[in-house]
Amino acid sequence: MFDCMWRAEEIDLSKDIGHWKSLNDKERHFLKMILAFFAASDGIVLENIGMRFLSEVQLPEARAAYGFQLMMENVHSEVYSLLIDTYIKDEKEKSKLFNALEEFPCIKKKADWSIKWIEDKRSSFAARLVAFACVEGIFFSGAFCSIYWMKKRGLMPGLTFSNELISRDEGMHTDLACLLFSKLNNKLNKQKVREIIKEAVVIEKEFICEALPCKLIGMNAKLMAQYIEFVADRLLV
């Protein structure tokens, strides 16, 4: 993990401004919502690690990994704030994006599902570990994929480079959750694991294919849905 450390200052947004202005209204709307989701969700991940996981995990190596993850999630939050601050000049619109949970129902639905697991006092650590593997492995998948699509079009180099770094980090965080799950003595039964993952898949498909349709930037919604299922299947392996 430590070898993958990076800083927000490494992201060069100098070319993005011109590209941002060249996008059409639908493309800008799509990216605004993606950035709003990113900004909101990183705070939820931070809260879960700080409030629950760090106090529950006893394995020294796992605690060290979560400590490093906390630091990197803060870097992600800094980058998302920087992106919104750079692209959005209207202060009212910027404020809406930074308060996405109150402003956008489609983002709130994903957040509510995540927060439910933080506040759940009855579910086992194993169940909550699976849920947050879904948050980082599934809830980010459609957004990451859509930004890679922008890269394929040669657009927004600063955004797409930050996406490469952050998606790599989130992949490691998901792998950490899967590794910890494999070490648990009291594992969750397979049916419950599938139920949690299926819930996350349904919510992510609704978000990226319907509420915030990826077709706005020219992506195929059917293929996006298949990709989300593929990502979920990988968690089940």
Short mmCIF file of C-alpha atoms in Angstrom, two decimals:
data_model
loop_
_atom_site.label_atom_id
_atom_site.label_comp_id
_atom_site.label_asym_id
_atom_site.label_seq_id
_atom_site.Cartn_x
_atom_site.Cartn_y
_atom_site.Cartn_z
CA MET A 1 0.00 0.00 0.00
CA PHE A 2 2.70 2.47 1.04
CA ASP A 3 4.41 2.22 -2.36
CA CYS A 4 1.22 3.59 -3.93
CA MET A 5 1.15 6.77 -1.87
CA TRP A 6 0.53 10.00 -3.81
CA ARG A 7 -0.49 13.62 -3.16
CA ALA A 8 -3.20 15.92 -4.50
CA GLU A 9 -0.49 18.29 -5.74
CA GLU A 10 0.48 15.72 -8.39
CA ILE A 11 -2.78 16.34 -10.28
CA ASP A 12 -2.38 18.89 -13.09
CA LEU A 13 -5.72 20.47 -14.00
CA SER A 14 -4.35 23.17 -16.31
CA LYS A 15 -5.75 21.57 -19.47
CA ASP A 16 -9.05 20.51 -17.94
CA ILE A 17 -10.60 23.98 -17.90
CA GLY A 18 -10.60 24.26 -21.68
CA HIS A 19 -11.93 20.73 -22.03
CA TRP A 20 -14.65 21.41 -19.45
CA LYS A 21 -15.89 24.38 -21.46
CA SER A 22 -15.96 22.27 -24.63
CA LEU A 23 -18.25 19.63 -23.10
CA ASN A 24 -21.97 19.86 -23.77
CA ASP A 25 -24.49 20.50 -20.98
CA LYS A 26 -25.37 16.80 -20.58
CA GLU A 27 -21.74 15.79 -20.24
CA ARG A 28 -21.07 18.52 -17.68
CA HIS A 29 -24.18 17.55 -15.70
CA PHE A 30 -23.07 13.93 -15.65
CA LEU A 31 -19.59 14.76 -14.39
CA LYS A 32 -20.92 17.19 -11.78
CA MET A 33 -23.10 14.47 -10.31
CA ILE A 34 -20.24 11.97 -10.35
CA LEU A 35 -17.99 14.40 -8.51
CA ALA A 36 -20.76 15.20 -6.02
CA PHE A 37 -21.18 11.48 -5.31
CA PHE A 38 -17.43 11.04 -4.89
CA ALA A 39 -17.19 13.95 -2.46
CA ALA A 40 -20.09 12.66 -0.36
CA SER A 41 -19.13 8.99 -0.32
CA ASP A 42 -15.53 9.42 0.73
CA GLY A 43 -16.71 11.03 3.95
CA ILE A 44 -18.89 8.00 4.64
CA VAL A 45 -15.99 5.60 4.13
CA LEU A 46 -13.84 7.70 6.47
CA GLU A 47 -16.58 7.67 9.11
CA ASN A 48 -16.96 3.90 8.91
CA ILE A 49 -13.25 3.25 9.36
CA GLY A 50 -12.86 5.80 12.14
CA MET A 51 -16.04 4.96 14.06
CA ARG A 52 -16.29 1.20 13.59
CA PHE A 53 -13.56 -0.78 11.87
CA LEU A 54 -10.49 0.64 13.63
CA SER A 55 -12.06 -0.05 17.03
CA GLU A 56 -13.12 -3.58 16.06
CA VAL A 57 -10.08 -4.95 14.23
CA GLN A 58 -7.38 -6.36 16.51
CA LEU A 59 -4.86 -7.65 13.96
CA PRO A 60 -1.95 -5.14 14.00
CA GLU A 61 -1.38 -5.42 10.25
CA ALA A 62 -5.05 -4.72 9.55
CA ARG A 63 -5.08 -1.71 11.89
CA ALA A 64 -2.00 -0.35 10.12
CA ALA A 65 -3.66 -0.87 6.74
CA TYR A 66 -6.81 0.95 7.88
CA GLY A 67 -4.69 3.79 9.24
CA PHE A 68 -3.03 4.18 5.86
CA GLN A 69 -6.41 3.94 4.13
CA LEU A 70 -7.72 6.77 6.30
CA MET A 71 -4.86 8.95 5.15
CA MET A 72 -5.40 8.15 1.46
CA GLU A 73 -9.17 8.65 1.70
CA ASN A 74 -8.42 12.15 2.95
CA VAL A 75 -6.24 12.71 -0.12
CA HIS A 76 -9.15 11.54 -2.29
CA SER A 77 -11.46 14.01 -0.53
CA GLU A 78 -8.98 16.80 -1.12
CA VAL A 79 -8.82 15.94 -4.84
CA TYR A 80 -12.61 15.83 -5.22
CA SER A 81 -12.89 19.23 -3.55
CA LEU A 82 -10.16 20.56 -5.83
CA LEU A 83 -11.92 19.22 -8.94
CA ILE A 84 -15.27 20.76 -8.00
CA ASP A 85 -13.62 24.03 -7.03
CA THR A 86 -11.74 24.15 -10.34
CA TYR A 87 -14.59 23.26 -12.70
CA ILE A 88 -17.54 24.96 -10.99
CA LYS A 89 -17.38 28.74 -10.69
CA ASP A 90 -20.93 29.47 -9.55
CA GLU A 91 -20.89 29.46 -5.74
CA LYS A 92 -24.50 28.31 -5.32
CA GLU A 93 -24.00 25.38 -7.67
CA LYS A 94 -20.74 24.51 -5.95
CA SER A 95 -22.49 24.51 -2.58
CA LYS A 96 -25.15 22.12 -3.90
CA LEU A 97 -22.50 19.69 -5.10
CA PHE A 98 -20.69 19.80 -1.75
CA ASN A 99 -24.03 19.08 -0.01
CA ALA A 100 -25.05 16.27 -2.35
CA LEU A 101 -26.75 14.15 0.31
CA GLU A 102 -29.33 16.87 0.92
CA GLU A 103 -29.64 17.99 -2.70
CA PHE A 104 -29.72 14.86 -4.89
CA PRO A 105 -32.00 11.88 -4.08
CA CYS A 106 -30.09 9.47 -6.33
CA ILE A 107 -26.89 10.12 -4.36
CA LYS A 108 -28.71 10.08 -1.02
CA LYS A 109 -30.05 6.59 -1.77
CA LYS A 110 -26.52 5.20 -2.10
CA ALA A 111 -25.38 7.09 0.98
CA ASP A 112 -28.34 5.90 3.06
CA TRP A 113 -27.52 2.28 2.26
CA SER A 114 -23.91 2.82 3.32
CA ILE A 115 -24.77 4.73 6.49
CA LYS A 116 -27.26 2.02 7.44
CA TRP A 117 -24.36 -0.38 7.81
CA ILE A 118 -22.27 2.05 9.89
CA GLU A 119 -25.14 2.54 12.34
CA ASP A 120 -26.18 -1.13 12.42
CA LYS A 121 -25.57 -2.44 15.95
CA ARG A 122 -26.88 -5.95 15.30
CA SER A 123 -25.05 -7.08 12.18
CA SER A 124 -21.76 -8.89 12.57
CA PHE A 125 -18.40 -7.43 11.60
CA ALA A 126 -18.34 -9.91 8.72
CA ALA A 127 -21.61 -8.54 7.30
CA ARG A 128 -20.44 -4.94 7.56
CA LEU A 129 -17.11 -5.87 6.00
CA VAL A 130 -18.95 -7.29 2.99
CA ALA A 131 -21.17 -4.20 2.81
CA PHE A 132 -18.21 -1.82 2.69
CA ALA A 133 -16.43 -4.01 0.17
CA CYS A 134 -19.54 -3.29 -1.92
CA VAL A 135 -19.37 0.44 -1.22
CA GLU A 136 -15.77 0.66 -2.43
CA GLY A 137 -15.92 -2.11 -5.00
CA ILE A 138 -19.38 -1.66 -6.55
CA PHE A 139 -20.69 1.83 -5.71
CA PHE A 140 -17.63 3.43 -7.31
CA SER A 141 -17.46 1.12 -10.31
CA GLY A 142 -19.87 2.88 -12.66
CA ALA A 143 -18.39 6.30 -11.92
CA PHE A 144 -14.81 5.10 -12.43
CA CYS A 145 -15.81 3.39 -15.68
CA SER A 146 -17.49 6.52 -17.02
CA ILE A 147 -14.39 8.62 -16.37
CA TYR A 148 -12.24 6.05 -18.16
CA TRP A 149 -14.63 6.59 -21.06
CA MET A 150 -13.74 10.28 -20.99
CA LYS A 151 -10.06 9.32 -21.09
CA LYS A 152 -10.68 7.16 -24.16
CA ARG A 153 -12.06 10.27 -25.84
CA GLY A 154 -8.90 12.21 -24.94
CA LEU A 155 -10.72 14.54 -22.54
CA MET A 156 -10.00 15.96 -19.08
CA PRO A 157 -6.44 14.67 -18.48
CA GLY A 158 -6.30 15.90 -14.88
CA LEU A 159 -9.60 14.29 -13.95
CA THR A 160 -8.74 11.03 -15.72
CA PHE A 161 -5.29 10.80 -14.11
CA SER A 162 -6.76 11.33 -10.65
CA ASN A 163 -9.34 8.67 -11.52
CA GLU A 164 -6.58 6.18 -12.31
CA LEU A 165 -4.91 6.80 -8.96
CA ILE A 166 -8.11 6.75 -6.92
CA SER A 167 -9.58 3.69 -8.65
CA ARG A 168 -6.31 1.85 -7.98
CA ASP A 169 -6.54 2.81 -4.30
CA GLU A 170 -10.17 1.73 -4.02
CA GLY A 171 -9.27 -1.57 -5.66
CA MET A 172 -6.66 -2.15 -2.95
CA HIS A 173 -9.16 -1.21 -0.25
CA THR A 174 -11.65 -3.70 -1.66
CA ASP A 175 -8.94 -6.37 -1.80
CA LEU A 176 -8.12 -5.61 1.85
CA ALA A 177 -11.75 -6.21 2.81
CA CYS A 178 -11.77 -9.52 0.92
CA LEU A 179 -8.50 -10.58 2.55
CA LEU A 180 -9.78 -9.76 6.03
CA PHE A 181 -13.00 -11.63 5.32
CA SER A 182 -10.99 -14.72 4.38
CA LYS A 183 -9.20 -14.56 7.77
CA LEU A 184 -12.36 -14.35 9.88
CA ASN A 185 -13.26 -17.27 12.12
CA ASN A 186 -16.94 -16.29 12.18
CA LYS A 187 -17.70 -15.88 8.50
CA LEU A 188 -21.01 -14.85 6.98
CA ASN A 189 -23.01 -17.54 5.21
CA LYS A 190 -22.88 -17.42 1.42
CA GLN A 191 -26.58 -16.61 1.02
CA LYS A 192 -26.28 -13.48 3.18
CA VAL A 193 -23.15 -12.41 1.29
CA ARG A 194 -25.05 -12.72 -1.98
CA GLU A 195 -28.00 -10.76 -0.59
CA ILE A 196 -25.79 -7.83 0.42
CA ILE A 197 -23.96 -7.79 -2.91
CA LYS A 198 -27.21 -8.04 -4.90
CA GLU A 199 -28.64 -5.05 -3.02
CA ALA A 200 -25.56 -3.01 -3.90
CA VAL A 201 -25.73 -4.05 -7.57
CA VAL A 202 -29.38 -3.00 -7.86
CA ILE A 203 -28.64 0.41 -6.33
CA GLU A 204 -25.57 1.01 -8.50
CA LYS A 205 -27.38 0.01 -11.70
CA GLU A 206 -30.24 2.35 -10.85
CA PHE A 207 -27.80 5.19 -10.17
CA ILE A 208 -25.54 4.95 -13.21
CA CYS A 209 -28.00 3.53 -15.77
CA GLU A 210 -31.27 5.25 -14.82
CA ALA A 211 -31.10 8.13 -12.29
CA LEU A 212 -27.88 9.48 -13.80
CA PRO A 213 -27.90 7.73 -17.17
CA CYS A 214 -24.47 7.01 -18.60
CA LYS A 215 -26.02 7.48 -22.03
CA LEU A 216 -25.63 11.23 -21.37
CA ILE A 217 -21.96 10.85 -22.27
CA GLY A 218 -22.56 8.33 -25.03
CA MET A 219 -22.08 5.11 -23.05
CA ASN A 220 -24.13 1.96 -23.54
CA ALA A 221 -26.34 1.42 -20.47
CA LYS A 222 -26.72 -2.32 -21.10
CA LEU A 223 -22.97 -2.83 -21.23
CA MET A 224 -22.53 -0.68 -18.13
CA ALA A 225 -25.01 -2.89 -16.27
CA GLN A 226 -23.08 -5.97 -17.36
CA TYR A 227 -19.85 -4.38 -16.17
CA ILE A 228 -21.34 -3.71 -12.72
CA GLU A 229 -22.41 -7.36 -12.53
CA PHE A 230 -18.90 -8.43 -13.53
CA VAL A 231 -17.41 -6.31 -10.73
CA ALA A 232 -19.85 -7.87 -8.26
CA ASP A 233 -19.08 -11.40 -9.47
CA ARG A 234 -15.41 -10.74 -8.78
CA LEU A 235 -16.26 -10.08 -5.13
CA LEU A 236 -17.99 -13.44 -4.93
CA VAL A 237 -15.01 -15.42 -6.20
#
